[in-house]
XYZ file of C-alpha atoms in Angstrom:
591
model
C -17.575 20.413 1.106
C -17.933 20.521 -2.481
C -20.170 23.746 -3.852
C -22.163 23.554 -7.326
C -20.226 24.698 -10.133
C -21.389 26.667 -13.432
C -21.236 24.250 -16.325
C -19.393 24.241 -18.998
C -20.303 23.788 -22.456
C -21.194 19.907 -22.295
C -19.882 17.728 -24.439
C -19.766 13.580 -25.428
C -17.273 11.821 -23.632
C -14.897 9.883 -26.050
C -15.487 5.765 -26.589
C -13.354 4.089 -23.932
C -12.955 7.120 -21.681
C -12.325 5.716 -18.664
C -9.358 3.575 -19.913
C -7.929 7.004 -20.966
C -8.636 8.082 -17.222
C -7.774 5.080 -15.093
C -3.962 5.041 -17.411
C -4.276 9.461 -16.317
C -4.357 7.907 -12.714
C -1.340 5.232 -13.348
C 0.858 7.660 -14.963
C 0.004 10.326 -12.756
C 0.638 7.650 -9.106
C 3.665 6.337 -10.961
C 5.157 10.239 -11.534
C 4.534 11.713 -8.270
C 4.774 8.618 -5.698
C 6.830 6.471 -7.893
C 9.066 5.220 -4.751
C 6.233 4.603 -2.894
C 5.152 1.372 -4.881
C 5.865 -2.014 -4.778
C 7.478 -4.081 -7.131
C 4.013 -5.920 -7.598
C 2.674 -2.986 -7.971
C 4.835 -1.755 -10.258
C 4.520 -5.242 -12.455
C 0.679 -4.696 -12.753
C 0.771 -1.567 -14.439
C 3.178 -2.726 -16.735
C 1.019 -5.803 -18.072
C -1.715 -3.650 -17.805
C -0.318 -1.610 -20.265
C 0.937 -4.342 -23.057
C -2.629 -5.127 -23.470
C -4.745 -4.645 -26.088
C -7.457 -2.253 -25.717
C -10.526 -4.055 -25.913
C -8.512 -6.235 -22.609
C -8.161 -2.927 -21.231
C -11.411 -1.688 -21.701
C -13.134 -4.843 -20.143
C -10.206 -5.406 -17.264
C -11.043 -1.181 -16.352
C -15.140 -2.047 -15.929
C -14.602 -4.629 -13.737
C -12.485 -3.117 -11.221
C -15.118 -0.121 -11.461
C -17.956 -2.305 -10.619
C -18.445 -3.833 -6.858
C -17.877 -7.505 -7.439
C -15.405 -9.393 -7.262
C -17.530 -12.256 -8.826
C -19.538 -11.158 -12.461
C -21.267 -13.374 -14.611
C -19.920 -13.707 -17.991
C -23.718 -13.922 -19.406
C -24.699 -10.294 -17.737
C -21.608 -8.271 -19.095
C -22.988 -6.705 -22.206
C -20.477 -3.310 -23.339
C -20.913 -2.741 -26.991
C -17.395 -1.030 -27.294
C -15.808 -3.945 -26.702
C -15.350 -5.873 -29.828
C -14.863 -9.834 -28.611
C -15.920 -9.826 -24.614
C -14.527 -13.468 -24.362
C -11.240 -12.804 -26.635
C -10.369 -9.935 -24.056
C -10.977 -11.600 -20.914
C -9.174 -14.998 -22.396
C -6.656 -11.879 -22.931
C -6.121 -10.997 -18.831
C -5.820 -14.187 -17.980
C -2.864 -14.605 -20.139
C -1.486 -11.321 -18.431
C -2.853 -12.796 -15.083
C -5.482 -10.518 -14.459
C -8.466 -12.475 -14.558
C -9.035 -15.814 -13.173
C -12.675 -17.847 -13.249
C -13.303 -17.794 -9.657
C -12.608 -21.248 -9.437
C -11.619 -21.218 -5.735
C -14.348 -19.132 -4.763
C -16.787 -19.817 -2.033
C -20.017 -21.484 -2.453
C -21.484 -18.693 -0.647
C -19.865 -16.254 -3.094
C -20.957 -18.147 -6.160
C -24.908 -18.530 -4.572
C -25.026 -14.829 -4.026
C -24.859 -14.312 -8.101
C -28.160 -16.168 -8.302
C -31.297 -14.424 -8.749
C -34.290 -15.922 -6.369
C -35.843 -17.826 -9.200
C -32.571 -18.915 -10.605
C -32.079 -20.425 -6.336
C -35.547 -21.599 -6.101
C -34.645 -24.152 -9.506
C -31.313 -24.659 -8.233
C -33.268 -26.463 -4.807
C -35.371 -27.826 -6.960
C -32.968 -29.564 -9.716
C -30.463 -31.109 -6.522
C -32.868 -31.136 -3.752
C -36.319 -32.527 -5.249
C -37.746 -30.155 -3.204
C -40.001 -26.564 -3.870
C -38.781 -22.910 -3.172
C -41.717 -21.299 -3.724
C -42.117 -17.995 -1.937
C -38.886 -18.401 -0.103
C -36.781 -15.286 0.308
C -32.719 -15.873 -1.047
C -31.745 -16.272 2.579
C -33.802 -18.992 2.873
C -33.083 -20.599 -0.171
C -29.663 -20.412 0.223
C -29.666 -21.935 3.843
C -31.410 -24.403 2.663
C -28.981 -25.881 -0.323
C -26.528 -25.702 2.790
C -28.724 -28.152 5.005
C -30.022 -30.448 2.229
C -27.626 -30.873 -0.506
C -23.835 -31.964 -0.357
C -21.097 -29.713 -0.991
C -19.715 -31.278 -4.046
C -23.454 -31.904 -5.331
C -23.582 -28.231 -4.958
C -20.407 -27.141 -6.594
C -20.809 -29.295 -9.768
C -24.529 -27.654 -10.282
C -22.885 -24.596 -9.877
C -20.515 -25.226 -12.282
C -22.550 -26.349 -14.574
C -24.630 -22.988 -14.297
C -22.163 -20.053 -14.056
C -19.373 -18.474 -15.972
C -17.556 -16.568 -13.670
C -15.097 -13.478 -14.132
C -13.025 -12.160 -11.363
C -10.738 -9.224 -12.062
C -7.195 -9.654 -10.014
C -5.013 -6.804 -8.583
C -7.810 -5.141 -6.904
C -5.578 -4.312 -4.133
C -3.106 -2.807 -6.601
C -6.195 -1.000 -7.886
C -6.923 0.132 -4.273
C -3.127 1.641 -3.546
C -3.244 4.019 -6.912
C -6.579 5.427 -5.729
C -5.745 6.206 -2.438
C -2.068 7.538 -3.774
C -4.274 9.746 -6.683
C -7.239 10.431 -4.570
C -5.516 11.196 -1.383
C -8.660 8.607 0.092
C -10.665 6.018 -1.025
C -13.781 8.231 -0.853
C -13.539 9.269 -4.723
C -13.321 7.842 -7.610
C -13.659 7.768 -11.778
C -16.315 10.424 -11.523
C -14.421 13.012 -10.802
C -12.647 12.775 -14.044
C -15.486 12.319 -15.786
C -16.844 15.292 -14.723
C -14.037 16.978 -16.507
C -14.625 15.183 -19.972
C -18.037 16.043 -19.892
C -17.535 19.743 -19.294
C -19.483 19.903 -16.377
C -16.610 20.715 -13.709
C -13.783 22.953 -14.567
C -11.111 22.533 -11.902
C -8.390 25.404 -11.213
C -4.706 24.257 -11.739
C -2.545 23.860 -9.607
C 1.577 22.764 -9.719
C 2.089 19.067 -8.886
C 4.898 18.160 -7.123
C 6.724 14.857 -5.555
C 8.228 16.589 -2.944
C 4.984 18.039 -1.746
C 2.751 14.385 -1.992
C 0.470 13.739 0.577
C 1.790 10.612 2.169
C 6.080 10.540 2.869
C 6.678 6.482 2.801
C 5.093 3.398 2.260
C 4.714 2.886 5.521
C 2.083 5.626 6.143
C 0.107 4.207 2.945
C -0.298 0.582 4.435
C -0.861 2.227 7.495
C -3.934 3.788 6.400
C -5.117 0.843 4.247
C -5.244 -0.919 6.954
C -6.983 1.149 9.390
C -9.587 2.032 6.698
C -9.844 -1.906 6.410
C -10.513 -1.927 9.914
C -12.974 0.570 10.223
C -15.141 -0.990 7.623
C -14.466 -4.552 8.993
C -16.238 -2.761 12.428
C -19.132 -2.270 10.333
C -19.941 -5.155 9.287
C -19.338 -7.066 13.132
C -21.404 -4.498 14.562
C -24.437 -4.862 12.015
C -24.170 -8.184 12.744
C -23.823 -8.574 15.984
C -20.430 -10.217 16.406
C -19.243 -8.410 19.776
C -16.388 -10.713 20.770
C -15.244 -10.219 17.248
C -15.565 -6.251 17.455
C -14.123 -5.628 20.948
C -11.235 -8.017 19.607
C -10.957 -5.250 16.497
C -11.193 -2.457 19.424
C -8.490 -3.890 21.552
C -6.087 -4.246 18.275
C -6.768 -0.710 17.234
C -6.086 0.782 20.679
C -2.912 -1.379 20.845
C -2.410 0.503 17.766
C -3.253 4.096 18.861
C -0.973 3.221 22.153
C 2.222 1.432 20.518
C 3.778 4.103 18.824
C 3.340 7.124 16.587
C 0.319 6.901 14.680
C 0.752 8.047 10.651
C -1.908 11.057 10.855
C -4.101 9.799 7.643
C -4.756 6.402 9.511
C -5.220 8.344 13.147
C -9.025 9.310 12.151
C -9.956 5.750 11.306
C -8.416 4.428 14.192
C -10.233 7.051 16.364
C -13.697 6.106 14.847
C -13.097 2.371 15.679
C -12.193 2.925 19.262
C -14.937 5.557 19.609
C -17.640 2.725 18.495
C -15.969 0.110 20.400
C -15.871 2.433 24.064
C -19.561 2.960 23.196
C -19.747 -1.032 22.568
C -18.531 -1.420 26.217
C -20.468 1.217 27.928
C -24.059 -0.567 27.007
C -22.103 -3.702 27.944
C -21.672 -1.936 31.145
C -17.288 -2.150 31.091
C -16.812 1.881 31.869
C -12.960 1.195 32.675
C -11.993 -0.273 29.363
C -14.517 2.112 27.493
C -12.815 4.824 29.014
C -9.404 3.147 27.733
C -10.377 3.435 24.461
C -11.805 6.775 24.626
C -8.955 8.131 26.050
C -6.820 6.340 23.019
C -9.427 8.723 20.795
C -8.441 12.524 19.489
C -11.655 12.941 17.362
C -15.106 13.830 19.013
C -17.006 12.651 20.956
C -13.860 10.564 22.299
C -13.709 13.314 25.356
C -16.853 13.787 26.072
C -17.609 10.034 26.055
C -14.516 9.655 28.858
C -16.049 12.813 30.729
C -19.505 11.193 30.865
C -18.006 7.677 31.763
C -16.128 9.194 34.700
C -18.877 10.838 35.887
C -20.380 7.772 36.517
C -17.894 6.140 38.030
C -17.783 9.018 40.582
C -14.841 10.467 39.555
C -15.994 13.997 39.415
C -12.329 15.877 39.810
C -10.888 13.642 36.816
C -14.299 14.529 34.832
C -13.917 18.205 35.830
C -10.418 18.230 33.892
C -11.590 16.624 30.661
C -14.483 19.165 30.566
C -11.874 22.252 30.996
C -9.354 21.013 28.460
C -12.554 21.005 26.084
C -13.543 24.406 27.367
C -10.454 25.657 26.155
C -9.437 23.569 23.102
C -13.059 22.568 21.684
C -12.542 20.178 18.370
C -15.911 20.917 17.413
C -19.229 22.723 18.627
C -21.023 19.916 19.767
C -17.947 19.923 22.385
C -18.473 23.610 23.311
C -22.198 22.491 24.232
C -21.290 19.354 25.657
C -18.732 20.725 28.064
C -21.303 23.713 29.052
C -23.832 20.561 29.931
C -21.509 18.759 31.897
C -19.776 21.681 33.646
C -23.500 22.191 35.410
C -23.996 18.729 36.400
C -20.278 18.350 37.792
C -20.498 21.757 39.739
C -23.470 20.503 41.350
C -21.925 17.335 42.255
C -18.846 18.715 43.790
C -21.688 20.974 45.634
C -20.439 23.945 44.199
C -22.451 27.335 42.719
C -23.386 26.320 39.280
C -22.458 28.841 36.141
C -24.786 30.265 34.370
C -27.440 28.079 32.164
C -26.050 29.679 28.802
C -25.717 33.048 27.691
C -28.299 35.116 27.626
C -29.474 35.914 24.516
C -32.293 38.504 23.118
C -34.452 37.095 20.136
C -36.904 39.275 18.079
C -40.291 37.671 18.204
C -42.212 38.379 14.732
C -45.942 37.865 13.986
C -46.797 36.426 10.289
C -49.290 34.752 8.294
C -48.078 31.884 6.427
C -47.371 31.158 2.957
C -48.050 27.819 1.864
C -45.371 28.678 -1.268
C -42.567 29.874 0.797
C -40.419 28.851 3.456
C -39.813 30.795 6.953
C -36.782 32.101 5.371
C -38.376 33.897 2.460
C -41.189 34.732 4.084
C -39.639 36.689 6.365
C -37.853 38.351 3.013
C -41.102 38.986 1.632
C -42.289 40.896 4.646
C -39.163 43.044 4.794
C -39.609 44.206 0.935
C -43.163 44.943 1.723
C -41.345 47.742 4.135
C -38.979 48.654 1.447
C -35.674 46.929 2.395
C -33.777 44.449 0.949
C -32.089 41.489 1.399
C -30.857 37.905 0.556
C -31.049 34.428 2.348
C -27.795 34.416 2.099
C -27.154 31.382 4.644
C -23.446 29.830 4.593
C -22.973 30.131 0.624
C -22.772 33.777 0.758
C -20.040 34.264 3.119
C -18.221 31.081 1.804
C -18.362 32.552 -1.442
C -16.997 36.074 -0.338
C -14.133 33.715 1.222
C -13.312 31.624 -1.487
C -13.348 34.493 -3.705
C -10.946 36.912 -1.634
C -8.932 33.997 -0.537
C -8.899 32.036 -3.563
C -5.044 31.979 -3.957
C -4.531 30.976 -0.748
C -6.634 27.740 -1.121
C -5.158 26.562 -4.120
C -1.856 26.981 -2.769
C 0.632 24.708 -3.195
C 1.183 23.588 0.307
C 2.664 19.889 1.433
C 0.095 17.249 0.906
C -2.984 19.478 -0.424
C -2.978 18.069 -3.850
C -2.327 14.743 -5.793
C -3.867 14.979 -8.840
C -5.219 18.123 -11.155
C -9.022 17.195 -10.444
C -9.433 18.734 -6.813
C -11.980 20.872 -6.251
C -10.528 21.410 -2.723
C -6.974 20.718 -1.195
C -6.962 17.770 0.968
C -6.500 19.397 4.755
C -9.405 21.857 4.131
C -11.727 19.886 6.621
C -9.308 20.650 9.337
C -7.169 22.565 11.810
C -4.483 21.822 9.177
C -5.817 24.571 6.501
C -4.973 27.478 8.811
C -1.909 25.914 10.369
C -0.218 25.349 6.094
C -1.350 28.928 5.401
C -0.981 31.254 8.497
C 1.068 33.645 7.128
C -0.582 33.774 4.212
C -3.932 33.973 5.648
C -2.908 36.869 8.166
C -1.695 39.067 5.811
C -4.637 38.866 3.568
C -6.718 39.450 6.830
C -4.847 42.508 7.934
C -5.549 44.028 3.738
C -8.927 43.141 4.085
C -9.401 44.952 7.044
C -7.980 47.760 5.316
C -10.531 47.865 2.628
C -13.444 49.809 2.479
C -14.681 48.868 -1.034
C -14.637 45.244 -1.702
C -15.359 45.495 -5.069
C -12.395 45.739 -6.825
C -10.778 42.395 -4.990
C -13.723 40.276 -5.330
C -14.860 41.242 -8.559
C -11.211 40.719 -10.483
C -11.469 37.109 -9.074
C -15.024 36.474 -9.572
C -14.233 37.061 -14.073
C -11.426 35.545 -14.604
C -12.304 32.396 -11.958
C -15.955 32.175 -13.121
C -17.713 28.534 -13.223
C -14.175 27.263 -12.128
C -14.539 24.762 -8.992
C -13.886 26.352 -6.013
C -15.384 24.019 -2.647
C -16.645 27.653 -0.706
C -18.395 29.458 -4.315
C -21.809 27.794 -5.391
C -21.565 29.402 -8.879
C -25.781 29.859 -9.184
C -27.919 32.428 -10.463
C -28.282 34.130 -6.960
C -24.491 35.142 -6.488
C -24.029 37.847 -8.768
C -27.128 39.577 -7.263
C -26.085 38.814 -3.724
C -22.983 39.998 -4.277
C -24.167 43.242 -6.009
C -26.674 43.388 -2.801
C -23.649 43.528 0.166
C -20.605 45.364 -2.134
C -22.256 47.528 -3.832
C -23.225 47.471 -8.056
C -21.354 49.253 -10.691
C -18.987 52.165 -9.888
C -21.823 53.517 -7.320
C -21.175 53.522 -3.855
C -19.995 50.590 -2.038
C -22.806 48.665 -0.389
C -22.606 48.223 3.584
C -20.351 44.977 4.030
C -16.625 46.613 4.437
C -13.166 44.698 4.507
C -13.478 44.651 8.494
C -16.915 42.451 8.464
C -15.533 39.782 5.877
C -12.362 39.996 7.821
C -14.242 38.908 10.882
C -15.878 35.731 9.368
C -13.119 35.021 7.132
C -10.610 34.768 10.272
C -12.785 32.461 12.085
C -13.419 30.270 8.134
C -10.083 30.066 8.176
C -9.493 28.769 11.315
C -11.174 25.614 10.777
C -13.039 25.105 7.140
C -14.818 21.454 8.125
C -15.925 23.191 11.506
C -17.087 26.586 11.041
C -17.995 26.109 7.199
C -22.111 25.744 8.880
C -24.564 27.844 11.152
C -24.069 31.307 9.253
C -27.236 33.722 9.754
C -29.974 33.043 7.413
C -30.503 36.524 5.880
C -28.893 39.768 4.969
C -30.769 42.468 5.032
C -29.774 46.202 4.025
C -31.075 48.172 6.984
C -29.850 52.011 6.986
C -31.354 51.985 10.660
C -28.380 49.965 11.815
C -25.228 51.280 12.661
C -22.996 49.124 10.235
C -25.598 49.691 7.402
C -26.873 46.000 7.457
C -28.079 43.445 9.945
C -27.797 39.294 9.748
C -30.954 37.647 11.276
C -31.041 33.648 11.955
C -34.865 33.072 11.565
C -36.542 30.287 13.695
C -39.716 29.100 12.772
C -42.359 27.284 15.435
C -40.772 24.527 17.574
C -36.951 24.912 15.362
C -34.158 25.570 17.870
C -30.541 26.938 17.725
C -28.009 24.334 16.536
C -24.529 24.272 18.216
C -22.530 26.053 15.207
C -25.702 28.622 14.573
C -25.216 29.468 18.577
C -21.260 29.597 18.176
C -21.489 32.219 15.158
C -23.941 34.195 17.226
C -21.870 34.034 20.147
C -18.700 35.056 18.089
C -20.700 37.714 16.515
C -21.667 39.634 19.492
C -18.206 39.442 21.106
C -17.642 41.019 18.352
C -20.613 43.788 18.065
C -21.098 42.431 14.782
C -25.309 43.269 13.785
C -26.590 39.780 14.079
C -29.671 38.565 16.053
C -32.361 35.815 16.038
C -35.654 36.196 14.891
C -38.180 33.826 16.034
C -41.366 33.495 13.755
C -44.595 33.215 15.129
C -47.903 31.975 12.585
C -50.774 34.077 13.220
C -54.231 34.907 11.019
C -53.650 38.223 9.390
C -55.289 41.470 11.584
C -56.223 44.748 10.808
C -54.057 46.566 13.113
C -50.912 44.317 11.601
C -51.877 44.977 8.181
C -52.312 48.821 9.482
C -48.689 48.890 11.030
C -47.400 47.029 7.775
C -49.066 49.542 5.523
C -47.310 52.597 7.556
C -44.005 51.147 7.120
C -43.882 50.227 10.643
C -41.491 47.534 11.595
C -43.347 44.704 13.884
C -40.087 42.624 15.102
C -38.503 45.315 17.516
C -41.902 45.577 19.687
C -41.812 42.171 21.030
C -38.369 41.005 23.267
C -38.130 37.105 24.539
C -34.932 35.524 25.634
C -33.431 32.775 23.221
């Protein structure tokens, strides 16, 4: 959820930079979460740190890079003084082996094609040619002995293989809070280009209480990507074995909450696995195993078919009234229909019903339905801004920037987080409530917005925040719905960000999308401004655009869609135009 940031003044990173940031993350892990290492653990970063720095240098762009096999012959870094004197260096300090006791299939796949194609050639006698690496390779396996094979290869390659990669792994996920980041985002900070707010760092707020939870989600992260790869290739005993050992792990116990999500993905895939594979009770085991979507409405579909309509009809209301995302909202709309009709029952309504300006333009090959629409409201003299999701994030970040930087259990592990850790959840709201209410209840007090989100706005400017997209737009956007200067404030009042904000809030990760395309000023309307989600030919309403509308007119906030319609310019259009007449109210059509 990460919004574009206002550089900095860029500068050179120093030589060997990232050995200064990988010992930032060592020292850092080894401060905060200290008792949660192992003794091995432990040991590594100790001999990492009696080495010399060229050792360092060389051991720290390995681990970087994908491997775990390099060939010595491709490693070229100029910063490093005597390549061979520092790896000769970790092996002493057991960091680097030669691969010795790697596979042949590990060893092949550093060959080029060419490089295979000789290979055949020299132990084989026979021609590669035009054969792809899959084919080569296969057929060194079918034609040439194993040991035949592993002396040529020894006689061709120098391997390097950087050890402690696990080790590597542990202080990532321990700095990181996941193994989704990595070096960048300190780099970003040497170069100037992100500036991140600070934050206290504390071990008795750390993300993850014992070592137990941090193997725990290792391991279900290992499984998850070990699904993957048995799925892309086929291997379904394999995968529904993987299935069967996550459920057993879902089932057994409690479940540490950073491994839960992983495990849910795996059983998801796996009750989809045995669905096609036509197995609905043991899919529906595994879905039921599953807290993440689509885990419910997979079991709701799956008991449909099995006939079970009355068991269906329950997972469909406990959806209805705890939804985990949109797509459940519509899904449990959908199936409510088809289940009421089955029981033989008087079906609900299709969907709400919902009134949609129609409006008549000719296109612009230089501008996009959005600003198009724009341009024809400034032709009638009224303003406004495609203001999408960025604007209202970046009134939220900016009037609740305190609260998201707070330093709440398990938001923050190291100081380059542009966001705390549980924004993408129910778990933002549920750290903060009482925070979060009583900045609601001043907002809603506020008339003139100004003051509040201007104060933040200087002194947090270009500073990463993941709701404000510092751009060139903002200022002007923000000038549009507040007000400029000391005038008058502009239409948007404390009450209308209080609306959206308490919804943001709510759930960051889920309502964060589907925000009306444009604000327009529009003295006409009641609140002094109107929102309009434009659709252009054949584009339809996604589930979070029709849950903001929805919560907007619950809420008699001025929001409506507009649906675009591409027509040749006419003299009675241009007329109307021209007289300041305003063509969208005239025609009505139900969305």
């Amino acid at each position: 959820m990460t919004e574009a940031t206002e550089p900095t003044e860029r500068r050179e990173p120093p030589e060997g930079y990232y050995v200064d940031n990988f010992r930032a993350v060592l020292d850092t892990v080894a401060t905060l979460d200290g008792p949660l290492l192992s003794g091995a653990e432990v040991a590594w970063r100790a001999r990492f740190g009696q080495m010399s720095r060229d050792a360092q240098r060389l051991y720290v762009r390995l681990v970087s890079r994908k491997g775990p096999l390099f060939r010595r012959e491709r490693l070229v870094y100029p910063e490093i003084a005597d390549l061979d004197a520092a790896a000769r260096e970790l092996e002493r300090f057991e960091l680097l082996d030669r691969g010795r006791d790697a596979s042949l299939a590990e060893r092949l796949a550093l060959l080029r094609r060419p490089e295979l194609a000789a290979l055949l050639h020299e132990v084989a006698g026979t021609e590669g040619g035009g054969s792809r690496r899959a084919e080569l390779i296969a057929r060194l396996f079918e034609q040439v002995p194993l040991e035949t094979l592993a002396a040529a290869l020894d006689r061709r390659l120098e391997v390097l293989r950087p050890l402690g990669r696990d080790h590597v792994r542990v202080f990532r996920l321990l700095f990181f809070g996941n193994l989704d980041q990595d070096w960048t985002e300190l780099l970003l900070a040497d170069l100037g280009v992100v500036r991140y707010e600070s934050y206290p760092l504390r071990p008795d707020r750390r993300l993850f209480s014992s070592r137990r939870a941090v193997d725990a989600t290792l391991a279900a992260r290992e499984m998850r990507a070990e699904l993957r790869v048995l799925l892309a290739h086929d291997e379904t005993e394999a995968a529904l074995a993987l299935g069967r050992s996550s459920l057993d792990r879902l089932t057994g116990g409690e479940v540490e909450p950073l491994a839960r999500p992983h495990l849910d993905r795996v059983v998801t895939k796996v009750g989809r696995l045995l669905e096609r594979l036509d197995r609905p009770r043991e899919a529906l085991e595994h879905y039921r195993a599953a807290e993440a979507p689509p885990a419910r409405e997979r079991s709701a579909r799956v008991l449909e078919h099995l006939g079970e309509v009355e068991a269906a009809f329950e997972v469909v209301e406990a959806m209805e009234q705890t939804p985990r995302d949109e797509a459940e909202v519509v899904a449990a709309r959908r199936l409510r229909r088809r289940l009421t009709k089955a029981r033989g029952d008087e079906p609900p309504p299709r969907r709400r019903r919902r009134l949609a300006h129609v409006l008549e333009l000719t296109p612009d090959p230089d501008l996009c339905v959005e600003r198009r629409v724009l341009a024809h409201y400034e032709a009638l003299g009224k303003i406004g801004v495609w203001s999408e999701n960025w604007l209202w994030r970046a009134l939220f970040g900016l009037t609740f920037w305190d609260i998201v930087f707070a330093p709440v259990q398990g938001a923050f592990q190291h100081p380059f987080q542009v966001a705390p850790l549980d924004l993408d959840g129910p778990g933002f709201q549920a750290a903060r409530g009482e925070q979060i209410e009583t900045r609601l209840a001043e907002l809603r007090g506020e008339d003139d917005l100004r003051p509040r989100v201007r104060a933040t706005l200087e002194a947090k400017r270009g500073v990463a925040n993941p709701f404000v997209a510092w751009h060139s737009e903002l200022d002007a956007a923000l000038d549009l719905a507040l007000g400029a200067g000391d005038g008058d404030a502009g239409p948007l009042r404390g009450r209308h960000l209080a609306l959206v904000a308490k919804r943001l809030a709510r759930d960051p990760g889920r309502y964060r999308r589907g925000l009306p395309d444009l604000f327009l000023v529009d003295s006409e309307e009641p609140e002094g401004f109107r929102l309009l989600e434009v659709k252009g030919p054949g584009d339809q309403l996604r589930p979070e655009q029709t849950g903001w509308l929805d919560h907007f007119e619950d809420h008699g906030f001025p929001a409506s869609v507009l649906k675009v319609v591409w027509s040749p310019v006419s003299a009675s259009r241009q007329d109307a135009a021209s007289a300041g007449a305003d063509p969208d109210r005239s025609t009505i059509a139900e969305s």
